[in-house]
Amino acid sequence: MKTILRNLLLAVLILLMQTTAAKAQAFDDAGQYMDHISKANEKLTAVYLSYTSALAHKNARKQEKRRSDVLNAIIDTKAIIMGMPPWKGDRSYKDSTAAYLKLLNIVFNEDYAKIVNMEEIAEQSYDAMEAYLLAQEKADEKLEEARVRQHNGSLSFAKKNNINLIEGESEIGRKSKIVSDLNKHCNDVYLVFFKPYKQEMYLLDALQKGNLIAIEQNINSLEKFTKEGEEKLKTFEGFNSDPSLIAACQEALVFYQSESTRTKNLSDFFLKKENFDKMKKAFDAKRNNDRTKTDIDNFNNSVNEMNAASKDYNKLNDQLNKERTAMLNNWNKKYGRYLEEHMPVQRKQ
């Protein structure tokens, strides 16, 4: 039974190969030959653009099904191209297309697999996030370089065979360029935002632990990164003349700058607490009979001062928490809206 089934499958495969070969020979002119390759490539580009544009909006791990679709589409496209004969003995266009598909397979099979893994640790540090976004940019650059190289190969084939082409790039090619450029701009702005964002996390951790030295160090770093970010934003231009993402980042930096200034008051609270704890320890070490009226008055005054300082600390901390929540909501909302407005939506053809 297995032998019969194997022979049947082999017969079907041979029939399909013969059918493909027969179709491959049915090109009346160079224009038809070129159009066959172009349509196969455009269909593939539509599939991979649906993946790369989705990455900007969603978790990379959740897009693995789309990446799998891209890899399958590359295999299908390669089968179409390899089933075609050279055009009148000239293999250059066919071979350049095969090389293009090979490069796409490497990018989506290797580069994007690394990106998926890097995403899991990207939030852990600024360096990790920078490496993650840089990997995305490099992958985009490779795709754009491959697309341009393939486009030039098409132009060369057309010129060699006297094919008149309509000037300008295809809609798919235009979208591909937009995705690459938009991702670059968004990543540049996001890194400016992420640096003080991550530094604030270290500051909040130091506040939670009451580590006075760490608090002061992280306040200084937050202030430094905020000022650096403000200067860097001045060198950016909005994508497609839209500066709204830059403006949203500036709003976030205003909060971080204000926080670094006001958090110095929180630092003062821990210094007061440290001094109060020392006084309380010394006061508690004395027996009641040994405590003078001055000792008791000083201790009571310190308790009152500490209670007032605690009240101010909680009030400021609550205010910063509310402002932080509002700032993050505003940033996330405007970042998402920016992508929705400028990222081309590409559905598989």
mmCIF file of C-alpha atoms in Angstrom:
data_model
loop_
_atom_site.group_PDB
_atom_site.id
_atom_site.type_symbol
_atom_site.label_atom_id
_atom_site.label_comp_id
_atom_site.label_asym_id
_atom_site.label_seq_id
_atom_site.Cartn_x
_atom_site.Cartn_y
_atom_site.Cartn_z
ATOM 1 C CA MET A 1 0.000 0.000 0.000
ATOM 2 C CA LYS A 2 2.843 2.391 0.929
ATOM 3 C CA THR A 3 4.612 1.592 -2.374
ATOM 4 C CA ILE A 4 1.463 2.338 -4.375
ATOM 5 C CA LEU A 5 0.948 5.634 -2.513
ATOM 6 C CA ARG A 6 4.592 6.624 -3.016
ATOM 7 C CA ASN A 7 4.388 5.876 -6.739
ATOM 8 C CA LEU A 8 1.153 7.843 -6.990
ATOM 9 C CA LEU A 9 2.698 10.874 -5.294
ATOM 10 C CA LEU A 10 5.744 10.629 -7.544
ATOM 11 C CA ALA A 11 3.532 10.508 -10.615
ATOM 12 C CA VAL A 12 1.617 13.577 -9.449
ATOM 13 C CA LEU A 13 4.878 15.413 -8.769
ATOM 14 C CA ILE A 14 6.224 14.599 -12.226
ATOM 15 C CA LEU A 15 2.950 15.740 -13.777
ATOM 16 C CA LEU A 16 3.104 19.017 -11.862
ATOM 17 C CA MET A 17 6.712 19.568 -12.931
ATOM 18 C CA GLN A 18 5.803 18.880 -16.542
ATOM 19 C CA THR A 19 2.861 21.258 -16.315
ATOM 20 C CA THR A 20 5.065 23.942 -14.760
ATOM 21 C CA ALA A 21 7.723 23.443 -17.393
ATOM 22 C CA ALA A 22 5.129 23.682 -20.134
ATOM 23 C CA LYS A 23 3.837 26.946 -18.696
ATOM 24 C CA ALA A 24 7.374 28.209 -18.272
ATOM 25 C CA GLN A 25 7.986 27.912 -21.989
ATOM 26 C CA ALA A 26 4.817 29.820 -22.902
ATOM 27 C CA PHE A 27 6.276 33.338 -22.949
ATOM 28 C CA ASP A 28 5.584 35.158 -26.198
ATOM 29 C CA ASP A 29 7.912 38.075 -25.544
ATOM 30 C CA ALA A 30 10.371 39.526 -23.034
ATOM 31 C CA GLY A 31 7.687 41.811 -21.584
ATOM 32 C CA GLN A 32 5.526 38.834 -20.685
ATOM 33 C CA TYR A 33 8.546 37.072 -19.171
ATOM 34 C CA MET A 34 9.398 40.114 -17.093
ATOM 35 C CA ASP A 35 5.786 40.619 -16.016
ATOM 36 C CA HIS A 36 5.637 37.023 -14.768
ATOM 37 C CA ILE A 37 8.622 37.610 -12.464
ATOM 38 C CA SER A 38 7.409 41.044 -11.366
ATOM 39 C CA LYS A 39 3.977 39.788 -10.357
ATOM 40 C CA ALA A 40 5.479 36.905 -8.371
ATOM 41 C CA ASN A 41 7.783 39.344 -6.555
ATOM 42 C CA GLU A 42 5.005 41.844 -5.846
ATOM 43 C CA LYS A 43 2.829 39.128 -4.371
ATOM 44 C CA LEU A 44 5.718 38.092 -2.116
ATOM 45 C CA THR A 45 6.465 41.693 -1.129
ATOM 46 C CA ALA A 46 2.824 42.154 -0.108
ATOM 47 C CA VAL A 47 3.157 39.160 2.222
ATOM 48 C CA TYR A 48 6.339 40.361 3.898
ATOM 49 C CA LEU A 49 5.081 43.939 4.193
ATOM 50 C CA SER A 50 2.042 42.662 6.076
ATOM 51 C CA TYR A 51 4.544 41.171 8.535
ATOM 52 C CA THR A 52 6.987 44.086 8.850
ATOM 53 C CA SER A 53 4.216 46.685 9.200
ATOM 54 C CA ALA A 54 2.493 44.538 11.858
ATOM 55 C CA LEU A 55 5.736 44.371 13.874
ATOM 56 C CA ALA A 56 5.550 48.113 14.491
ATOM 57 C CA HIS A 57 2.148 47.712 16.152
ATOM 58 C CA LYS A 58 2.352 44.341 17.856
ATOM 59 C CA ASN A 59 4.519 41.919 19.807
ATOM 60 C CA ALA A 60 7.063 40.177 17.547
ATOM 61 C CA ARG A 61 6.489 36.806 19.210
ATOM 62 C CA LYS A 62 2.789 37.031 18.365
ATOM 63 C CA GLN A 63 3.649 37.636 14.708
ATOM 64 C CA GLU A 64 5.483 34.342 14.214
ATOM 65 C CA LYS A 65 2.608 32.964 12.123
ATOM 66 C CA ARG A 66 3.026 35.875 9.718
ATOM 67 C CA ARG A 67 6.793 35.292 9.549
ATOM 68 C CA SER A 68 6.128 31.652 8.754
ATOM 69 C CA ASP A 69 3.795 32.803 5.970
ATOM 70 C CA VAL A 70 6.603 34.971 4.572
ATOM 71 C CA LEU A 71 9.073 32.073 4.538
ATOM 72 C CA ASN A 72 6.519 29.854 2.792
ATOM 73 C CA ALA A 73 5.818 32.610 0.265
ATOM 74 C CA ILE A 74 9.554 32.875 -0.471
ATOM 75 C CA ILE A 75 9.688 29.131 -1.148
ATOM 76 C CA ASP A 76 6.643 29.353 -3.432
ATOM 77 C CA THR A 77 8.076 32.313 -5.328
ATOM 78 C CA LYS A 78 11.427 30.594 -5.737
ATOM 79 C CA ALA A 79 9.645 27.548 -7.191
ATOM 80 C CA ILE A 80 7.964 29.802 -9.745
ATOM 81 C CA ILE A 81 11.218 31.500 -10.731
ATOM 82 C CA MET A 82 13.277 28.310 -10.878
ATOM 83 C CA GLY A 83 10.605 26.745 -13.086
ATOM 84 C CA MET A 84 11.179 29.438 -15.692
ATOM 85 C CA PRO A 85 13.718 29.041 -18.484
ATOM 86 C CA PRO A 86 16.406 31.639 -19.170
ATOM 87 C CA TRP A 87 15.164 34.260 -21.587
ATOM 88 C CA LYS A 88 16.687 33.293 -24.926
ATOM 89 C CA GLY A 89 19.708 31.825 -23.172
ATOM 90 C CA ASP A 90 20.193 34.860 -20.891
ATOM 91 C CA ARG A 91 20.085 33.761 -17.234
ATOM 92 C CA SER A 92 20.974 37.133 -15.692
ATOM 93 C CA TYR A 93 17.442 38.261 -14.729
ATOM 94 C CA LYS A 94 16.402 34.834 -13.510
ATOM 95 C CA ASP A 95 19.616 34.388 -11.500
ATOM 96 C CA SER A 96 19.464 37.883 -9.977
ATOM 97 C CA THR A 97 15.890 37.179 -8.883
ATOM 98 C CA ALA A 98 16.953 33.865 -7.344
ATOM 99 C CA ALA A 99 19.746 35.698 -5.467
ATOM 100 C CA TYR A 100 17.183 38.254 -4.274
ATOM 101 C CA LEU A 101 14.947 35.491 -2.925
ATOM 102 C CA LYS A 102 17.904 33.831 -1.221
ATOM 103 C CA LEU A 103 18.698 37.084 0.586
ATOM 104 C CA LEU A 104 15.076 37.505 1.659
ATOM 105 C CA ASN A 105 15.098 33.991 3.061
ATOM 106 C CA ILE A 106 18.217 34.769 5.120
ATOM 107 C CA VAL A 107 16.728 38.008 6.485
ATOM 108 C CA PHE A 108 13.392 36.515 7.497
ATOM 109 C CA ASN A 109 14.767 33.170 8.631
ATOM 110 C CA GLU A 110 17.795 34.445 10.563
ATOM 111 C CA ASP A 111 17.669 38.213 11.185
ATOM 112 C CA TYR A 112 14.032 38.307 12.242
ATOM 113 C CA ALA A 113 14.420 35.163 14.349
ATOM 114 C CA LYS A 114 17.108 37.031 16.319
ATOM 115 C CA ILE A 115 14.815 40.055 16.596
ATOM 116 C CA VAL A 116 12.061 37.902 18.099
ATOM 117 C CA ASN A 117 14.489 36.577 20.728
ATOM 118 C CA MET A 118 15.965 40.014 21.435
ATOM 119 C CA GLU A 119 12.527 41.465 22.085
ATOM 120 C CA GLU A 120 12.205 39.350 25.230
ATOM 121 C CA ILE A 121 15.102 41.160 26.935
ATOM 122 C CA ALA A 122 14.846 44.557 25.216
ATOM 123 C CA GLU A 123 13.069 46.191 28.159
ATOM 124 C CA GLN A 124 15.801 45.186 30.625
ATOM 125 C CA SER A 125 18.201 48.005 29.777
ATOM 126 C CA TYR A 126 18.769 50.904 27.402
ATOM 127 C CA ASP A 127 21.623 49.039 25.692
ATOM 128 C CA ALA A 128 19.392 45.999 25.131
ATOM 129 C CA MET A 129 16.623 48.170 23.677
ATOM 130 C CA GLU A 130 19.073 50.022 21.452
ATOM 131 C CA ALA A 131 20.472 46.713 20.143
ATOM 132 C CA TYR A 132 16.947 45.396 19.534
ATOM 133 C CA LEU A 133 15.838 48.448 17.549
ATOM 134 C CA LEU A 134 19.145 48.561 15.662
ATOM 135 C CA ALA A 135 18.632 44.932 14.621
ATOM 136 C CA GLN A 136 15.224 45.905 13.228
ATOM 137 C CA GLU A 137 16.746 48.802 11.307
ATOM 138 C CA LYS A 138 19.497 46.605 9.869
ATOM 139 C CA ALA A 139 16.908 44.069 8.734
ATOM 140 C CA ASP A 140 14.878 46.865 7.116
ATOM 141 C CA GLU A 141 18.013 48.168 5.406
ATOM 142 C CA LYS A 142 18.814 44.725 4.007
ATOM 143 C CA LEU A 143 15.281 44.397 2.656
ATOM 144 C CA GLU A 144 15.415 47.851 1.084
ATOM 145 C CA GLU A 145 18.839 47.195 -0.470
ATOM 146 C CA ALA A 146 17.604 43.875 -1.844
ATOM 147 C CA ARG A 147 14.475 45.535 -3.255
ATOM 148 C CA VAL A 148 16.496 48.275 -4.963
ATOM 149 C CA ARG A 149 18.948 45.727 -6.377
ATOM 150 C CA GLN A 150 16.074 43.656 -7.775
ATOM 151 C CA HIS A 151 14.467 46.805 -9.201
ATOM 152 C CA ASN A 152 17.728 47.699 -10.942
ATOM 153 C CA GLY A 153 17.912 44.163 -12.320
ATOM 154 C CA SER A 154 14.445 44.642 -13.775
ATOM 155 C CA LEU A 155 15.490 47.935 -15.370
ATOM 156 C CA SER A 156 18.574 46.286 -16.854
ATOM 157 C CA PHE A 157 16.511 43.439 -18.326
ATOM 158 C CA ALA A 158 13.986 45.903 -19.727
ATOM 159 C CA LYS A 159 16.698 48.015 -21.359
ATOM 160 C CA LYS A 160 18.433 44.970 -22.813
ATOM 161 C CA ASN A 161 15.182 43.752 -24.359
ATOM 162 C CA ASN A 162 13.762 47.131 -25.448
ATOM 163 C CA ILE A 163 10.880 47.063 -22.966
ATOM 164 C CA ASN A 164 9.318 50.452 -22.250
ATOM 165 C CA LEU A 165 8.562 50.773 -18.540
ATOM 166 C CA ILE A 166 6.288 53.280 -16.858
ATOM 167 C CA GLU A 167 8.480 55.600 -14.815
ATOM 168 C CA GLY A 168 8.289 55.478 -11.037
ATOM 169 C CA GLU A 169 8.225 52.664 -8.540
ATOM 170 C CA SER A 170 5.320 50.344 -7.857
ATOM 171 C CA GLU A 171 2.823 50.883 -5.054
ATOM 172 C CA ILE A 172 4.322 47.926 -3.194
ATOM 173 C CA GLY A 173 7.818 49.372 -3.586
ATOM 174 C CA ARG A 174 6.635 52.749 -2.322
ATOM 175 C CA LYS A 175 5.061 51.153 0.746
ATOM 176 C CA SER A 176 8.217 49.177 1.440
ATOM 177 C CA LYS A 177 10.273 52.388 1.497
ATOM 178 C CA ILE A 178 7.728 54.071 3.794
ATOM 179 C CA VAL A 179 7.848 51.189 6.293
ATOM 180 C CA SER A 180 11.646 51.337 6.430
ATOM 181 C CA ASP A 181 11.841 55.128 6.821
ATOM 182 C CA LEU A 182 9.000 55.303 9.349
ATOM 183 C CA ASN A 183 10.502 52.570 11.514
ATOM 184 C CA LYS A 184 13.837 54.422 11.533
ATOM 185 C CA HIS A 185 12.215 57.675 12.657
ATOM 186 C CA CYS A 186 10.050 56.034 15.324
ATOM 187 C CA ASN A 187 12.998 54.067 16.689
ATOM 188 C CA ASP A 188 15.160 57.190 16.935
ATOM 189 C CA VAL A 189 12.482 59.064 18.885
ATOM 190 C CA TYR A 190 11.623 56.043 21.020
ATOM 191 C CA LEU A 191 15.224 55.659 22.189
ATOM 192 C CA VAL A 192 15.224 59.291 23.349
ATOM 193 C CA PHE A 193 12.093 58.511 25.369
ATOM 194 C CA PHE A 194 13.299 55.139 26.640
ATOM 195 C CA LYS A 195 16.570 56.356 28.150
ATOM 196 C CA PRO A 196 15.021 58.545 30.908
ATOM 197 C CA TYR A 197 12.088 56.119 31.152
ATOM 198 C CA LYS A 198 14.450 53.296 32.115
ATOM 199 C CA GLN A 199 16.543 55.569 34.327
ATOM 200 C CA GLU A 200 13.404 56.515 36.232
ATOM 201 C CA MET A 201 12.836 52.814 36.940
ATOM 202 C CA TYR A 202 16.217 52.687 38.678
ATOM 203 C CA LEU A 203 15.318 55.820 40.647
ATOM 204 C CA LEU A 204 11.973 54.394 41.771
ATOM 205 C CA ASP A 205 13.720 51.209 42.876
ATOM 206 C CA ALA A 206 16.206 53.255 44.931
ATOM 207 C CA LEU A 207 13.315 55.190 46.504
ATOM 208 C CA GLN A 208 11.558 51.943 47.338
ATOM 209 C CA LYS A 209 14.683 50.697 49.115
ATOM 210 C CA GLY A 210 15.394 54.052 50.750
ATOM 211 C CA ASN A 211 18.975 53.965 49.447
ATOM 212 C CA LEU A 212 20.024 57.609 49.779
ATOM 213 C CA ILE A 213 23.251 57.318 47.761
ATOM 214 C CA ALA A 214 21.497 55.468 44.913
ATOM 215 C CA ILE A 215 18.642 57.991 44.982
ATOM 216 C CA GLU A 216 20.984 60.952 44.512
ATOM 217 C CA GLN A 217 22.977 59.176 41.779
ATOM 218 C CA ASN A 218 19.838 58.253 39.847
ATOM 219 C CA ILE A 219 18.366 61.749 40.188
ATOM 220 C CA ASN A 220 21.535 63.177 38.612
ATOM 221 C CA SER A 221 21.462 60.581 35.815
ATOM 222 C CA LEU A 222 17.769 61.231 35.114
ATOM 223 C CA GLU A 223 18.428 64.954 34.886
ATOM 224 C CA LYS A 224 21.404 64.368 32.577
ATOM 225 C CA PHE A 225 19.566 61.986 30.216
ATOM 226 C CA THR A 226 16.584 64.324 30.027
ATOM 227 C CA LYS A 227 18.747 67.268 28.971
ATOM 228 C CA GLU A 228 20.593 65.093 26.436
ATOM 229 C CA GLY A 229 17.256 63.950 25.033
ATOM 230 C CA GLU A 230 15.992 67.508 24.662
ATOM 231 C CA GLU A 231 19.092 68.435 22.660
ATOM 232 C CA LYS A 232 18.834 65.334 20.492
ATOM 233 C CA LEU A 233 15.184 65.985 19.636
ATOM 234 C CA LYS A 234 16.202 69.361 18.203
ATOM 235 C CA THR A 235 18.137 67.512 15.474
ATOM 236 C CA PHE A 236 15.124 65.428 14.381
ATOM 237 C CA GLU A 237 12.587 66.202 11.670
ATOM 238 C CA GLY A 238 9.088 64.774 11.700
ATOM 239 C CA PHE A 239 8.331 61.898 9.356
ATOM 240 C CA ASN A 240 6.452 63.217 6.331
ATOM 241 C CA SER A 241 6.611 66.686 7.965
ATOM 242 C CA ASP A 242 4.637 65.472 10.988
ATOM 243 C CA PRO A 243 6.423 66.472 14.232
ATOM 244 C CA SER A 244 3.714 65.125 16.570
ATOM 245 C CA LEU A 245 5.789 62.145 17.776
ATOM 246 C CA ILE A 246 8.705 64.436 18.572
ATOM 247 C CA ALA A 247 6.302 66.722 20.442
ATOM 248 C CA ALA A 248 4.938 63.760 22.432
ATOM 249 C CA CYS A 249 8.481 62.803 23.407
ATOM 250 C CA GLN A 250 9.197 66.391 24.443
ATOM 251 C CA GLU A 251 6.147 66.288 26.716
ATOM 252 C CA ALA A 252 7.500 63.133 28.352
ATOM 253 C CA LEU A 253 10.891 64.776 28.873
ATOM 254 C CA VAL A 254 9.213 67.759 30.543
ATOM 255 C CA PHE A 255 7.792 65.366 33.135
ATOM 256 C CA TYR A 256 11.119 63.602 33.694
ATOM 257 C CA GLN A 257 12.912 66.935 34.070
ATOM 258 C CA SER A 258 10.320 68.100 36.594
ATOM 259 C CA GLU A 259 10.517 64.769 38.405
ATOM 260 C CA SER A 260 14.302 64.924 38.708
ATOM 261 C CA THR A 261 13.988 68.372 40.306
ATOM 262 C CA ARG A 262 11.135 67.582 42.680
ATOM 263 C CA THR A 263 12.487 64.173 43.671
ATOM 264 C CA LYS A 264 15.337 65.969 45.414
ATOM 265 C CA ASN A 265 12.713 66.767 48.066
ATOM 266 C CA LEU A 266 12.084 63.032 48.412
ATOM 267 C CA SER A 267 15.813 62.594 48.843
ATOM 268 C CA ASP A 268 15.697 65.138 51.690
ATOM 269 C CA PHE A 269 12.996 63.037 53.346
ATOM 270 C CA PHE A 270 15.283 60.003 53.541
ATOM 271 C CA LEU A 271 18.067 62.159 54.966
ATOM 272 C CA LYS A 272 15.692 63.406 57.671
ATOM 273 C CA LYS A 273 14.531 59.863 58.312
ATOM 274 C CA GLU A 274 18.122 58.687 58.660
ATOM 275 C CA ASN A 275 18.849 61.427 61.217
ATOM 276 C CA PHE A 276 15.580 60.751 63.039
ATOM 277 C CA ASP A 277 16.345 57.036 63.314
ATOM 278 C CA LYS A 278 19.716 57.854 64.885
ATOM 279 C CA MET A 279 18.094 60.221 67.384
ATOM 280 C CA LYS A 280 15.365 57.701 68.213
ATOM 281 C CA LYS A 281 17.942 54.968 68.753
ATOM 282 C CA ALA A 282 19.881 57.205 71.160
ATOM 283 C CA PHE A 283 16.677 58.293 72.905
ATOM 284 C CA ASP A 284 15.431 54.710 73.308
ATOM 285 C CA ALA A 285 18.815 53.685 74.707
ATOM 286 C CA LYS A 286 18.297 55.991 77.688
ATOM 287 C CA ARG A 287 16.286 54.832 80.657
ATOM 288 C CA ASN A 288 13.226 56.920 81.464
ATOM 289 C CA ASN A 289 14.848 58.273 84.622
ATOM 290 C CA ASP A 290 17.886 59.415 82.623
ATOM 291 C CA ARG A 291 15.891 61.380 80.037
ATOM 292 C CA THR A 292 15.937 65.132 80.605
ATOM 293 C CA LYS A 293 13.135 67.509 79.678
ATOM 294 C CA THR A 294 15.333 68.757 76.831
ATOM 295 C CA ASP A 295 15.763 65.175 75.558
ATOM 296 C CA ILE A 296 12.000 64.648 75.580
ATOM 297 C CA ASP A 297 11.240 68.023 73.953
ATOM 298 C CA ASN A 298 13.837 67.454 71.227
ATOM 299 C CA PHE A 299 12.501 63.968 70.536
ATOM 300 C CA ASN A 300 8.884 65.165 70.368
ATOM 301 C CA ASN A 301 9.870 67.977 68.014
ATOM 302 C CA SER A 302 11.687 65.458 65.823
ATOM 303 C CA VAL A 303 8.600 63.213 65.768
ATOM 304 C CA ASN A 304 6.444 66.149 64.676
ATOM 305 C CA GLU A 305 8.953 67.120 61.992
ATOM 306 C CA MET A 306 9.126 63.530 60.782
ATOM 307 C CA ASN A 307 5.336 63.260 60.606
ATOM 308 C CA ALA A 308 5.171 66.496 58.609
ATOM 309 C CA ALA A 309 7.962 65.290 56.304
ATOM 310 C CA SER A 310 6.149 61.963 55.791
ATOM 311 C CA LYS A 311 2.960 63.816 54.893
ATOM 312 C CA ASP A 312 4.815 65.976 52.350
ATOM 313 C CA TYR A 313 6.600 62.902 50.975
ATOM 314 C CA ASN A 314 3.346 61.000 50.436
ATOM 315 C CA LYS A 315 1.673 64.028 48.883
ATOM 316 C CA LEU A 316 4.510 64.602 46.414
ATOM 317 C CA ASN A 317 4.820 60.892 45.655
ATOM 318 C CA ASP A 318 1.087 60.635 44.915
ATOM 319 C CA GLN A 319 1.270 63.689 42.667
ATOM 320 C CA LEU A 320 4.223 62.275 40.729
ATOM 321 C CA ASN A 321 2.438 58.938 40.324
ATOM 322 C CA LYS A 322 -0.615 60.670 38.836
ATOM 323 C CA GLU A 323 1.496 62.791 36.502
ATOM 324 C CA ARG A 324 3.551 59.758 35.448
ATOM 325 C CA THR A 325 0.429 57.760 34.603
ATOM 326 C CA ALA A 326 -0.980 60.660 32.579
ATOM 327 C CA MET A 327 2.337 61.134 30.756
ATOM 328 C CA LEU A 328 2.680 57.441 29.852
ATOM 329 C CA ASN A 329 -0.935 57.245 28.686
ATOM 330 C CA ASN A 330 -0.385 60.317 26.523
ATOM 331 C CA TRP A 331 2.875 58.935 25.079
ATOM 332 C CA ASN A 332 1.416 55.505 24.289
ATOM 333 C CA LYS A 333 -1.705 57.030 22.752
ATOM 334 C CA LYS A 334 0.203 59.442 20.519
ATOM 335 C CA TYR A 335 2.811 56.839 19.547
ATOM 336 C CA GLY A 336 0.069 54.433 18.495
ATOM 337 C CA ARG A 337 -1.806 57.151 16.618
ATOM 338 C CA TYR A 338 1.374 58.171 14.793
ATOM 339 C CA LEU A 339 1.896 54.633 13.530
ATOM 340 C CA GLU A 340 -1.752 54.321 12.508
ATOM 341 C CA GLU A 341 -1.558 57.530 10.497
ATOM 342 C CA HIS A 342 1.712 56.838 8.689
ATOM 343 C CA MET A 343 2.255 53.065 8.579
ATOM 344 C CA PRO A 344 0.871 51.637 5.329
ATOM 345 C CA VAL A 345 -1.474 48.743 5.955
ATOM 346 C CA GLN A 346 -0.599 45.876 3.649
ATOM 347 C CA ARG A 347 -2.774 42.824 3.341
ATOM 348 C CA LYS A 348 -1.623 39.663 1.632
ATOM 349 C CA GLN A 349 -2.666 39.549 -2.013
#
